[in-house]
PDB file of N, CA and C in Angstrom:
ATOM      1  N   MET L 292      20.951 -42.157  16.476  1.00 79.00           N
ATOM      2  CA  MET L 292      20.667 -40.827  16.875  1.00 79.00           C
ATOM      3  C   MET L 292      20.689 -40.313  15.517  1.00 79.00           C
ATOM      4  N   LYS L 293      21.600 -40.540  14.773  1.00 78.00           N
ATOM      5  CA  LYS L 293      21.404 -39.735  13.676  1.00 78.00           C
ATOM      6  C   LYS L 293      20.198 -40.000  12.532  1.00 78.00           C
ATOM      7  N   LYS L 294      19.496 -41.171  12.615  1.00 77.00           N
ATOM      8  CA  LYS L 294      18.416 -41.252  12.301  1.00 77.00           C
ATOM      9  C   LYS L 294      17.311 -40.725  12.664  1.00 77.00           C
ATOM     10  N   ILE L 295      17.530 -40.398  14.111  1.00 78.00           N
ATOM     11  CA  ILE L 295      16.318 -39.569  14.618  1.00 78.00           C
ATOM     12  C   ILE L 295      16.380 -38.085  14.252  1.00 78.00           C
ATOM     13  N   LEU L 296      17.567 -37.583  14.374  1.00 71.00           N
ATOM     14  CA  LEU L 296      17.855 -36.162  13.742  1.00 71.00           C
ATOM     15  C   LEU L 296      17.291 -36.026  12.517  1.00 71.00           C
ATOM     16  N   MET L 297      17.447 -37.101  11.501  1.00 71.00           N
ATOM     17  CA  MET L 297      17.351 -36.886   9.878  1.00 71.00           C
ATOM     18  C   MET L 297      15.659 -36.940   9.954  1.00 71.00           C
ATOM     19  N   ILE L 298      15.101 -37.603  11.038  1.00 79.00           N
ATOM     20  CA  ILE L 298      13.591 -37.744  10.724  1.00 79.00           C
ATOM     21  C   ILE L 298      12.992 -36.216  11.575  1.00 79.00           C
ATOM     22  N   ILE L 299      13.643 -35.703  12.528  1.00 78.00           N
ATOM     23  CA  ILE L 299      13.117 -34.300  12.940  1.00 78.00           C
ATOM     24  C   ILE L 299      13.245 -33.492  12.251  1.00 78.00           C
ATOM     25  N   GLY L 300      14.437 -33.434  11.284  1.00 73.00           N
ATOM     26  CA  GLY L 300      14.655 -32.434  10.255  1.00 73.00           C
ATOM     27  C   GLY L 300      13.611 -32.560   8.944  1.00 73.00           C
ATOM     28  N   GLY L 301      13.316 -33.695   8.600  1.00 73.00           N
ATOM     29  CA  GLY L 301      12.408 -33.819   7.687  1.00 73.00           C
ATOM     30  C   GLY L 301      11.158 -33.620   8.092  1.00 73.00           C
ATOM     31  N   VAL L 302      10.524 -33.679   9.415  1.00 75.00           N
ATOM     32  CA  VAL L 302       9.190 -33.151   9.956  1.00 75.00           C
ATOM     33  C   VAL L 302       9.260 -31.690   9.743  1.00 75.00           C
ATOM     34  N   VAL L 303      10.499 -31.136  10.245  1.00 77.00           N
ATOM     35  CA  VAL L 303      10.475 -29.698  10.353  1.00 77.00           C
ATOM     36  C   VAL L 303      10.340 -29.161   9.057  1.00 77.00           C
ATOM     37  N   VAL L 304      11.269 -29.832   7.909  1.00 76.00           N
ATOM     38  CA  VAL L 304      10.989 -28.953   6.655  1.00 76.00           C
ATOM     39  C   VAL L 304       9.655 -29.441   5.933  1.00 76.00           C
ATOM     40  N   VAL L 305       9.030 -30.556   6.266  1.00 70.00           N
ATOM     41  CA  VAL L 305       7.325 -30.594   5.813  1.00 70.00           C
ATOM     42  C   VAL L 305       6.785 -29.579   6.477  1.00 70.00           C
ATOM     43  N   LEU L 306       6.752 -29.233   7.466  1.00 69.00           N
ATOM     44  CA  LEU L 306       6.103 -28.173   8.260  1.00 69.00           C
ATOM     45  C   LEU L 306       6.247 -26.712   7.820  1.00 69.00           C
ATOM     46  N   LEU L 307       7.577 -26.543   7.385  1.00 69.00           N
ATOM     47  CA  LEU L 307       7.920 -25.332   7.081  1.00 69.00           C
ATOM     48  C   LEU L 307       7.258 -25.069   5.294  1.00 69.00           C
ATOM     49  N   VAL L 308       7.457 -26.307   4.541  1.00 64.00           N
ATOM     50  CA  VAL L 308       6.787 -26.212   3.316  1.00 64.00           C
ATOM     51  C   VAL L 308       5.228 -26.082   3.528  1.00 64.00           C
ATOM     52  N   CYS L 309       4.344 -26.910   4.568  1.00 53.00           N
ATOM     53  CA  CYS L 309       2.949 -26.551   4.477  1.00 53.00           C
ATOM     54  C   CYS L 309       2.678 -24.854   4.739  1.00 53.00           C
ATOM     55  N   ALA L 310       3.300 -24.573   5.725  1.00 52.00           N
ATOM     56  CA  ALA L 310       3.199 -23.048   6.463  1.00 52.00           C
ATOM     57  C   ALA L 310       3.300 -22.018   4.958  1.00 52.00           C
ATOM     58  N   GLY L 311       4.420 -22.517   4.043  1.00 54.00           N
ATOM     59  CA  GLY L 311       4.659 -21.514   3.203  1.00 54.00           C
ATOM     60  C   GLY L 311       3.583 -21.744   2.071  1.00 54.00           C
ATOM     61  N   GLY L 312       2.969 -22.745   1.801  1.00 51.00           N
ATOM     62  CA  GLY L 312       1.909 -23.049   1.173  1.00 51.00           C
ATOM     63  C   GLY L 312       0.659 -22.323   1.410  1.00 51.00           C
ATOM     64  N   PHE L 313       0.461 -22.292   2.850  1.00 55.00           N
ATOM     65  CA  PHE L 313      -0.862 -22.000   3.348  1.00 55.00           C
ATOM     66  C   PHE L 313      -0.832 -20.363   3.216  1.00 55.00           C
ATOM     67  N   ILE L 314       0.596 -19.759   3.625  1.00 54.00           N
ATOM     68  CA  ILE L 314       0.416 -18.267   3.326  1.00 54.00           C
ATOM     69  C   ILE L 314       0.538 -17.821   1.730  1.00 54.00           C
ATOM     70  N   TYR L 315       0.949 -18.750   0.921  1.00 56.00           N
ATOM     71  CA  TYR L 315       0.959 -18.362  -0.623  1.00 56.00           C
ATOM     72  C   TYR L 315      -0.618 -18.650  -1.105  1.00 56.00           C
ATOM     73  N   TYR L 316      -1.389 -19.420   0.022  1.00 54.00           N
ATOM     74  CA  TYR L 316      -2.799 -19.657  -0.911  1.00 54.00           C
ATOM     75  C   TYR L 316      -3.511 -18.253  -0.477  1.00 54.00           C
ATOM     76  N   GLN L 317      -3.610 -17.939   1.078  1.00 51.00           N
ATOM     77  CA  GLN L 317      -3.887 -16.909   1.438  1.00 51.00           C
ATOM     78  C   GLN L 317      -3.788 -15.662   0.488  1.00 51.00           C
ATOM     79  N   PHE L 318      -2.433 -15.490   0.114  1.00 50.00           N
ATOM     80  CA  PHE L 318      -2.406 -14.423  -1.011  1.00 50.00           C
ATOM     81  C   PHE L 318      -2.842 -14.306  -1.981  1.00 50.00           C
ATOM     82  N   GLN L 319      -3.118 -15.704  -2.719  1.00 53.00           N
ATOM     83  CA  GLN L 319      -3.817 -15.777  -3.945  1.00 53.00           C
ATOM     84  C   GLN L 319      -5.228 -15.660  -3.939  1.00 53.00           C
ATOM     85  N   THR L 320      -5.754 -16.106  -2.761  1.00 52.00           N
ATOM     86  CA  THR L 320      -7.344 -16.259  -2.850  1.00 52.00           C
ATOM     87  C   THR L 320      -7.988 -15.196  -2.165  1.00 52.00           C
ATOM     88  N   SER L 321      -7.208 -14.370  -1.751  1.00 75.00           N
ATOM     89  CA  SER L 321      -7.929 -13.213  -0.868  1.00 75.00           C
ATOM     90  C   SER L 321      -7.560 -11.630  -1.471  1.00 75.00           C
ATOM     91  N   ASP L 322      -8.771 -10.809  -1.625  1.00 87.00           N
ATOM     92  CA  ASP L 322      -8.398  -9.581  -2.068  1.00 87.00           C
ATOM     93  C   ASP L 322      -7.347  -8.947  -1.196  1.00 87.00           C
ATOM     94  N   GLN L 323      -6.561  -8.058  -1.592  1.00 90.00           N
ATOM     95  CA  GLN L 323      -5.726  -7.187  -0.794  1.00 90.00           C
ATOM     96  C   GLN L 323      -5.972  -5.807  -0.993  1.00 90.00           C
ATOM     97  N   PHE L 324      -5.645  -5.075   0.329  1.00 93.00           N
ATOM     98  CA  PHE L 324      -5.898  -3.686   0.554  1.00 93.00           C
ATOM     99  C   PHE L 324      -4.571  -3.210   0.968  1.00 93.00           C
ATOM    100  N   VAL L 325      -3.988  -2.309   0.080  1.00 94.00           N
ATOM    101  CA  VAL L 325      -2.305  -2.114   0.394  1.00 94.00           C
ATOM    102  C   VAL L 325      -2.224  -0.438   0.685  1.00 94.00           C
ATOM    103  N   CYS L 326      -2.062  -0.186   1.932  1.00 95.00           N
ATOM    104  CA  CYS L 326      -1.940   0.945   2.543  1.00 95.00           C
ATOM    105  C   CYS L 326      -0.320   1.167   2.447  1.00 95.00           C
ATOM    106  N   GLU L 327       0.380   2.256   1.973  1.00 95.00           N
ATOM    107  CA  GLU L 327       1.816   2.613   2.045  1.00 95.00           C
ATOM    108  C   GLU L 327       2.045   4.104   2.414  1.00 95.00           C
ATOM    109  N   SER L 328       3.092   4.550   3.337  1.00 94.00           N
ATOM    110  CA  SER L 328       3.401   5.725   3.675  1.00 94.00           C
ATOM    111  C   SER L 328       4.953   5.495   3.922  1.00 94.00           C
ATOM    112  N   GLU L 329       5.349   6.600   4.237  1.00 92.00           N
ATOM    113  CA  GLU L 329       6.872   6.728   4.900  1.00 92.00           C
ATOM    114  C   GLU L 329       7.072   5.876   6.049  1.00 92.00           C
ATOM    115  N   SER L 330       6.089   5.775   6.702  1.00 89.00           N
ATOM    116  CA  SER L 330       6.264   5.007   8.131  1.00 89.00           C
ATOM    117  C   SER L 330       6.033   3.374   8.200  1.00 89.00           C
ATOM    118  N   GLY L 331       5.537   3.090   6.975  1.00 93.00           N
ATOM    119  CA  GLY L 331       5.770   1.689   6.731  1.00 93.00           C
ATOM    120  C   GLY L 331       4.538   1.375   5.909  1.00 93.00           C
ATOM    121  N   THR L 332       4.262  -0.040   5.493  1.00 94.00           N
ATOM    122  CA  THR L 332       3.241  -0.347   4.600  1.00 94.00           C
ATOM    123  C   THR L 332       2.364  -1.298   5.433  1.00 94.00           C
ATOM    124  N   ILE L 333       1.253  -1.889   5.015  1.00 94.00           N
ATOM    125  CA  ILE L 333       0.414  -2.553   5.493  1.00 94.00           C
ATOM    126  C   ILE L 333      -0.496  -3.318   4.252  1.00 94.00           C
ATOM    127  N   THR L 334      -0.555  -4.539   4.159  1.00 93.00           N
ATOM    128  CA  THR L 334      -1.410  -5.241   3.329  1.00 93.00           C
ATOM    129  C   THR L 334      -2.305  -6.033   4.084  1.00 93.00           C
ATOM    130  N   LEU L 335      -3.634  -5.684   4.099  1.00 93.00           N
ATOM    131  CA  LEU L 335      -4.930  -6.621   4.496  1.00 93.00           C
ATOM    132  C   LEU L 335      -5.305  -7.457   3.487  1.00 93.00           C
ATOM    133  N   LEU L 336      -5.606  -8.749   3.775  1.00 90.00           N
ATOM    134  CA  LEU L 336      -6.221  -9.638   3.184  1.00 90.00           C
ATOM    135  C   LEU L 336      -7.460  -9.886   3.674  1.00 90.00           C
ATOM    136  N   TYR L 337      -8.545  -9.814   2.683  1.00 91.00           N
ATOM    137  CA  TYR L 337      -9.724  -9.942   3.211  1.00 91.00           C
ATOM    138  C   TYR L 337     -10.693 -10.651   1.759  1.00 91.00           C
ATOM    139  N   ASP L 338     -11.776 -10.848   2.228  1.00 88.00           N
ATOM    140  CA  ASP L 338     -12.988 -11.550   1.341  1.00 88.00           C
ATOM    141  C   ASP L 338     -13.996 -10.486   1.560  1.00 88.00           C
ATOM    142  N   GLU L 339     -15.473 -10.987   1.060  1.00 85.00           N
ATOM    143  CA  GLU L 339     -16.495 -10.454   1.103  1.00 85.00           C
ATOM    144  C   GLU L 339     -17.214 -10.322   2.623  1.00 85.00           C
ATOM    145  N   ASP L 340     -16.466 -11.311   3.513  1.00 84.00           N
ATOM    146  CA  ASP L 340     -17.195 -11.099   4.874  1.00 84.00           C
ATOM    147  C   ASP L 340     -16.298 -10.770   5.724  1.00 84.00           C
ATOM    148  N   SER L 341     -14.838 -11.008   5.630  1.00 88.00           N
ATOM    149  CA  SER L 341     -14.011 -10.617   6.927  1.00 88.00           C
ATOM    150  C   SER L 341     -12.474 -10.588   6.238  1.00 88.00           C
ATOM    151  N   ILE L 342     -11.760  -9.890   7.259  1.00 91.00           N
ATOM    152  CA  ILE L 342     -10.329  -9.891   7.257  1.00 91.00           C
ATOM    153  C   ILE L 342      -9.731 -11.032   7.569  1.00 91.00           C
ATOM    154  N   ASN L 343      -8.949 -11.740   6.623  1.00 88.00           N
ATOM    155  CA  ASN L 343      -8.119 -13.092   6.502  1.00 88.00           C
ATOM    156  C   ASN L 343      -6.651 -12.993   7.253  1.00 88.00           C
ATOM    157  N   GLY L 344      -6.095 -12.136   7.247  1.00 87.00           N
ATOM    158  CA  GLY L 344      -4.737 -12.054   7.509  1.00 87.00           C
ATOM    159  C   GLY L 344      -4.023 -10.765   7.003  1.00 87.00           C
ATOM    160  N   TYR L 345      -2.975 -10.282   7.536  1.00 90.00           N
ATOM    161  CA  TYR L 345      -2.160  -8.976   7.047  1.00 90.00           C
ATOM    162  C   TYR L 345      -0.937  -9.421   6.977  1.00 90.00           C
ATOM    163  N   MET L 346       0.025  -8.146   6.417  1.00 88.00           N
ATOM    164  CA  MET L 346       1.568  -8.338   6.258  1.00 88.00           C
ATOM    165  C   MET L 346       1.741  -6.840   6.494  1.00 88.00           C
ATOM    166  N   ALA L 347       2.469  -6.571   7.586  1.00 91.00           N
ATOM    167  CA  ALA L 347       2.968  -5.220   8.109  1.00 91.00           C
ATOM    168  C   ALA L 347       4.435  -5.061   8.161  1.00 91.00           C
ATOM    169  N   ASN L 348       4.818  -3.883   7.769  1.00 91.00           N
ATOM    170  CA  ASN L 348       6.293  -3.512   7.714  1.00 91.00           C
ATOM    171  C   ASN L 348       6.553  -2.168   8.533  1.00 91.00           C
ATOM    172  N   GLY L 349       6.821  -1.762   9.532  1.00 89.00           N
ATOM    173  CA  GLY L 349       7.097  -0.787  10.416  1.00 89.00           C
ATOM    174  C   GLY L 349       5.693   0.077  10.828  1.00 89.00           C
ATOM    175  N   ILE L 350       4.495  -0.873  11.013  1.00 88.00           N
ATOM    176  CA  ILE L 350       3.389  -0.506  11.639  1.00 88.00           C
ATOM    177  C   ILE L 350       2.830  -1.588  12.310  1.00 88.00           C
ATOM    178  N   SER L 351       2.136  -1.446  13.532  1.00 88.00           N
ATOM    179  CA  SER L 351       1.293  -2.291  14.468  1.00 88.00           C
ATOM    180  C   SER L 351       0.187  -2.709  13.884  1.00 88.00           C
ATOM    181  N   TYR L 352      -0.354  -3.819  13.898  1.00 90.00           N
ATOM    182  CA  TYR L 352      -2.066  -4.321  13.582  1.00 90.00           C
ATOM    183  C   TYR L 352      -2.619  -5.340  14.612  1.00 90.00           C
ATOM    184  N   ASP L 353      -3.514  -5.114  15.187  1.00 92.00           N
ATOM    185  CA  ASP L 353      -3.944  -5.864  16.203  1.00 92.00           C
ATOM    186  C   ASP L 353      -5.073  -6.782  15.539  1.00 92.00           C
ATOM    187  N   LEU L 354      -4.719  -7.817  14.967  1.00 91.00           N
ATOM    188  CA  LEU L 354      -5.330  -8.605  13.772  1.00 91.00           C
ATOM    189  C   LEU L 354      -6.903  -9.017  14.352  1.00 91.00           C
ATOM    190  N   GLU L 355      -6.784  -9.639  15.656  1.00 93.00           N
ATOM    191  CA  GLU L 355      -8.072 -10.035  16.356  1.00 93.00           C
ATOM    192  C   GLU L 355      -9.151  -9.113  16.529  1.00 93.00           C
ATOM    193  N   ALA L 356      -8.746  -7.797  17.183  1.00 93.00           N
ATOM    194  CA  ALA L 356      -9.832  -6.810  17.446  1.00 93.00           C
ATOM    195  C   ALA L 356     -10.120  -6.277  16.014  1.00 93.00           C
ATOM    196  N   GLN L 357      -9.462  -5.927  14.961  1.00 94.00           N
ATOM    197  CA  GLN L 357      -9.902  -5.559  13.850  1.00 94.00           C
ATOM    198  C   GLN L 357     -10.711  -6.472  13.085  1.00 94.00           C
ATOM    199  N   LYS L 358     -10.393  -7.922  12.802  1.00 93.00           N
ATOM    200  CA  LYS L 358     -11.375  -8.670  12.522  1.00 93.00           C
ATOM    201  C   LYS L 358     -12.773  -8.425  12.882  1.00 93.00           C
ATOM    202  N   ALA L 359     -12.649  -8.308  14.441  1.00 95.00           N
ATOM    203  CA  ALA L 359     -13.916  -8.120  15.105  1.00 95.00           C
ATOM    204  C   ALA L 359     -14.658  -7.067  14.740  1.00 95.00           C
ATOM    205  N   TYR L 360     -14.101  -5.873  14.652  1.00 95.00           N
ATOM    206  CA  TYR L 360     -14.849  -4.567  14.241  1.00 95.00           C
ATOM    207  C   TYR L 360     -15.073  -4.636  12.662  1.00 95.00           C
ATOM    208  N   ALA L 361     -14.364  -5.116  11.822  1.00 94.00           N
ATOM    209  CA  ALA L 361     -14.629  -5.378  10.635  1.00 94.00           C
ATOM    210  C   ALA L 361     -15.916  -6.331  10.141  1.00 94.00           C
ATOM    211  N   LYS L 362     -16.023  -7.289  10.894  1.00 93.00           N
ATOM    212  CA  LYS L 362     -17.161  -8.154  10.958  1.00 93.00           C
ATOM    213  C   LYS L 362     -18.643  -7.152  11.630  1.00 93.00           C
ATOM    214  N   GLN L 363     -18.301  -6.312  12.386  1.00 95.00           N
ATOM    215  CA  GLN L 363     -19.500  -5.527  13.053  1.00 95.00           C
ATOM    216  C   GLN L 363     -19.817  -4.944  11.990  1.00 95.00           C
ATOM    217  N   VAL L 364     -18.813  -3.870  11.243  1.00 96.00           N
ATOM    218  CA  VAL L 364     -19.594  -2.745  10.647  1.00 96.00           C
ATOM    219  C   VAL L 364     -19.733  -3.158   9.061  1.00 96.00           C
ATOM    220  N   GLY L 365     -18.990  -4.186   8.815  1.00 95.00           N
ATOM    221  CA  GLY L 365     -19.020  -4.565   7.379  1.00 95.00           C
ATOM    222  C   GLY L 365     -17.799  -4.198   6.784  1.00 95.00           C
ATOM    223  N   ILE L 366     -17.086  -5.255   5.710  1.00 94.00           N
ATOM    224  CA  ILE L 366     -15.877  -5.090   4.975  1.00 94.00           C
ATOM    225  C   ILE L 366     -15.729  -3.819   4.539  1.00 94.00           C
ATOM    226  N   GLU L 367     -16.652  -3.453   3.400  1.00 93.00           N
ATOM    227  CA  GLU L 367     -16.283  -2.367   2.472  1.00 93.00           C
ATOM    228  C   GLU L 367     -16.356  -0.957   3.729  1.00 93.00           C
ATOM    229  N   VAL L 368     -17.048  -0.921   4.751  1.00 95.00           N
ATOM    230  CA  VAL L 368     -17.074   0.095   5.794  1.00 95.00           C
ATOM    231  C   VAL L 368     -15.605   0.388   6.321  1.00 95.00           C
ATOM    232  N   TYR L 369     -15.382  -1.032   6.715  1.00 95.00           N
ATOM    233  CA  TYR L 369     -14.245  -1.037   7.464  1.00 95.00           C
ATOM    234  C   TYR L 369     -13.071  -0.537   6.463  1.00 95.00           C
ATOM    235  N   LEU L 370     -12.740  -0.884   5.592  1.00 95.00           N
ATOM    236  CA  LEU L 370     -11.608  -0.501   4.340  1.00 95.00           C
ATOM    237  C   LEU L 370     -11.630   0.970   4.068  1.00 95.00           C
ATOM    238  N   LYS L 371     -12.890   1.538   4.053  1.00 95.00           N
ATOM    239  CA  LYS L 371     -13.348   2.762   3.810  1.00 95.00           C
ATOM    240  C   LYS L 371     -12.642   3.624   5.070  1.00 95.00           C
ATOM    241  N   GLU L 372     -13.106   3.478   6.307  1.00 95.00           N
ATOM    242  CA  GLU L 372     -12.589   3.942   7.464  1.00 95.00           C
ATOM    243  C   GLU L 372     -11.183   3.806   7.703  1.00 95.00           C
ATOM    244  N   PHE L 373     -10.289   2.669   7.376  1.00 94.00           N
ATOM    245  CA  PHE L 373      -9.006   2.298   7.655  1.00 94.00           C
ATOM    246  C   PHE L 373      -8.484   3.242   6.769  1.00 94.00           C
ATOM    247  N   ASN L 374      -8.784   3.358   5.372  1.00 95.00           N
ATOM    248  CA  ASN L 374      -8.302   4.322   4.384  1.00 95.00           C
ATOM    249  C   ASN L 374      -8.054   5.930   5.067  1.00 95.00           C
ATOM    250  N   GLU L 375      -9.486   6.373   5.489  1.00 95.00           N
ATOM    251  CA  GLU L 375      -9.236   7.521   6.020  1.00 95.00           C
ATOM    252  C   GLU L 375      -8.315   7.761   7.307  1.00 95.00           C
ATOM    253  N   PHE L 376      -8.443   6.717   8.126  1.00 93.00           N
ATOM    254  CA  PHE L 376      -7.392   6.758   9.329  1.00 93.00           C
ATOM    255  C   PHE L 376      -6.024   6.763   8.851  1.00 93.00           C
ATOM    256  N   PHE L 377      -6.104   5.996   7.842  1.00 93.00           N
ATOM    257  CA  PHE L 377      -4.243   5.754   7.541  1.00 93.00           C
ATOM    258  C   PHE L 377      -4.236   7.270   6.594  1.00 93.00           C
ATOM    259  N   GLN L 378      -4.818   7.847   5.994  1.00 94.00           N
ATOM    260  CA  GLN L 378      -4.332   8.760   5.297  1.00 94.00           C
ATOM    261  C   GLN L 378      -4.226  10.050   6.420  1.00 94.00           C
ATOM    262  N   ALA L 379      -5.169  10.301   7.082  1.00 94.00           N
ATOM    263  CA  ALA L 379      -5.138  11.424   8.129  1.00 94.00           C
ATOM    264  C   ALA L 379      -3.991  11.200   9.300  1.00 94.00           C
ATOM    265  N   ASN L 380      -3.497   9.965   9.595  1.00 92.00           N
ATOM    266  CA  ASN L 380      -2.470   9.733  10.496  1.00 92.00           C
ATOM    267  C   ASN L 380      -1.194   9.123  10.155  1.00 92.00           C
ATOM    268  N   MET L 381      -1.106   8.637   9.118  1.00 91.00           N
ATOM    269  CA  MET L 381       0.042   7.930   8.355  1.00 91.00           C
ATOM    270  C   MET L 381       0.468   8.936   7.301  1.00 91.00           C
ATOM    271  N   ASN L 382      -0.355   9.684   6.574  1.00 92.00           N
ATOM    272  CA  ASN L 382       0.006  10.264   5.418  1.00 92.00           C
ATOM    273  C   ASN L 382       0.447   9.684   4.403  1.00 92.00           C
ATOM    274  N   GLY L 383      -0.281   8.670   4.020  1.00 93.00           N
ATOM    275  CA  GLY L 383      -0.033   7.652   2.910  1.00 93.00           C
ATOM    276  C   GLY L 383      -1.446   7.515   2.164  1.00 93.00           C
ATOM    277  N   THR L 384      -1.204   6.470   1.266  1.00 93.00           N
ATOM    278  CA  THR L 384      -2.127   5.924   0.452  1.00 93.00           C
ATOM    279  C   THR L 384      -2.665   4.476   0.428  1.00 93.00           C
ATOM    280  N   CYS L 385      -3.695   4.249   0.493  1.00 95.00           N
ATOM    281  CA  CYS L 385      -4.390   3.085  -0.008  1.00 95.00           C
ATOM    282  C   CYS L 385      -4.962   2.590  -0.985  1.00 95.00           C
ATOM    283  N   HIS L 386      -4.896   1.375  -1.386  1.00 92.00           N
ATOM    284  CA  HIS L 386      -5.672   1.080  -2.888  1.00 92.00           C
ATOM    285  C   HIS L 386      -5.998  -0.495  -2.704  1.00 92.00           C
ATOM    286  N   LYS L 387      -6.884  -0.899  -3.330  1.00 91.00           N
ATOM    287  CA  LYS L 387      -7.330  -2.117  -3.483  1.00 91.00           C
ATOM    288  C   LYS L 387      -6.562  -2.767  -4.301  1.00 91.00           C
ATOM    289  N   LYS L 388      -5.993  -4.233  -4.385  1.00 84.00           N
ATOM    290  CA  LYS L 388      -5.127  -4.721  -5.481  1.00 84.00           C
ATOM    291  C   LYS L 388      -5.721  -6.061  -5.640  1.00 84.00           C
TER     292      LYS L 388
END
């Protein structure tokens, strides 16, 4: 029984390390668009074609719907519109990182 628990624990640790590595890789290989306000912050990860992910604090974000819209209008137009929306509705600022 103890051996089985150790194997399960080892598998969980390996999965956590892999997930952490994937998240680190995403942040290192993607461009970032950071928006900050008193209400919260959001960092969009993107490349020339699409949004790859995001990290938000205090702000909700529908990744799948936004990815579809960004693909439809193009990433530069999306970022411009998101910036305008964020400034008007969140009283914040956005910048590329």
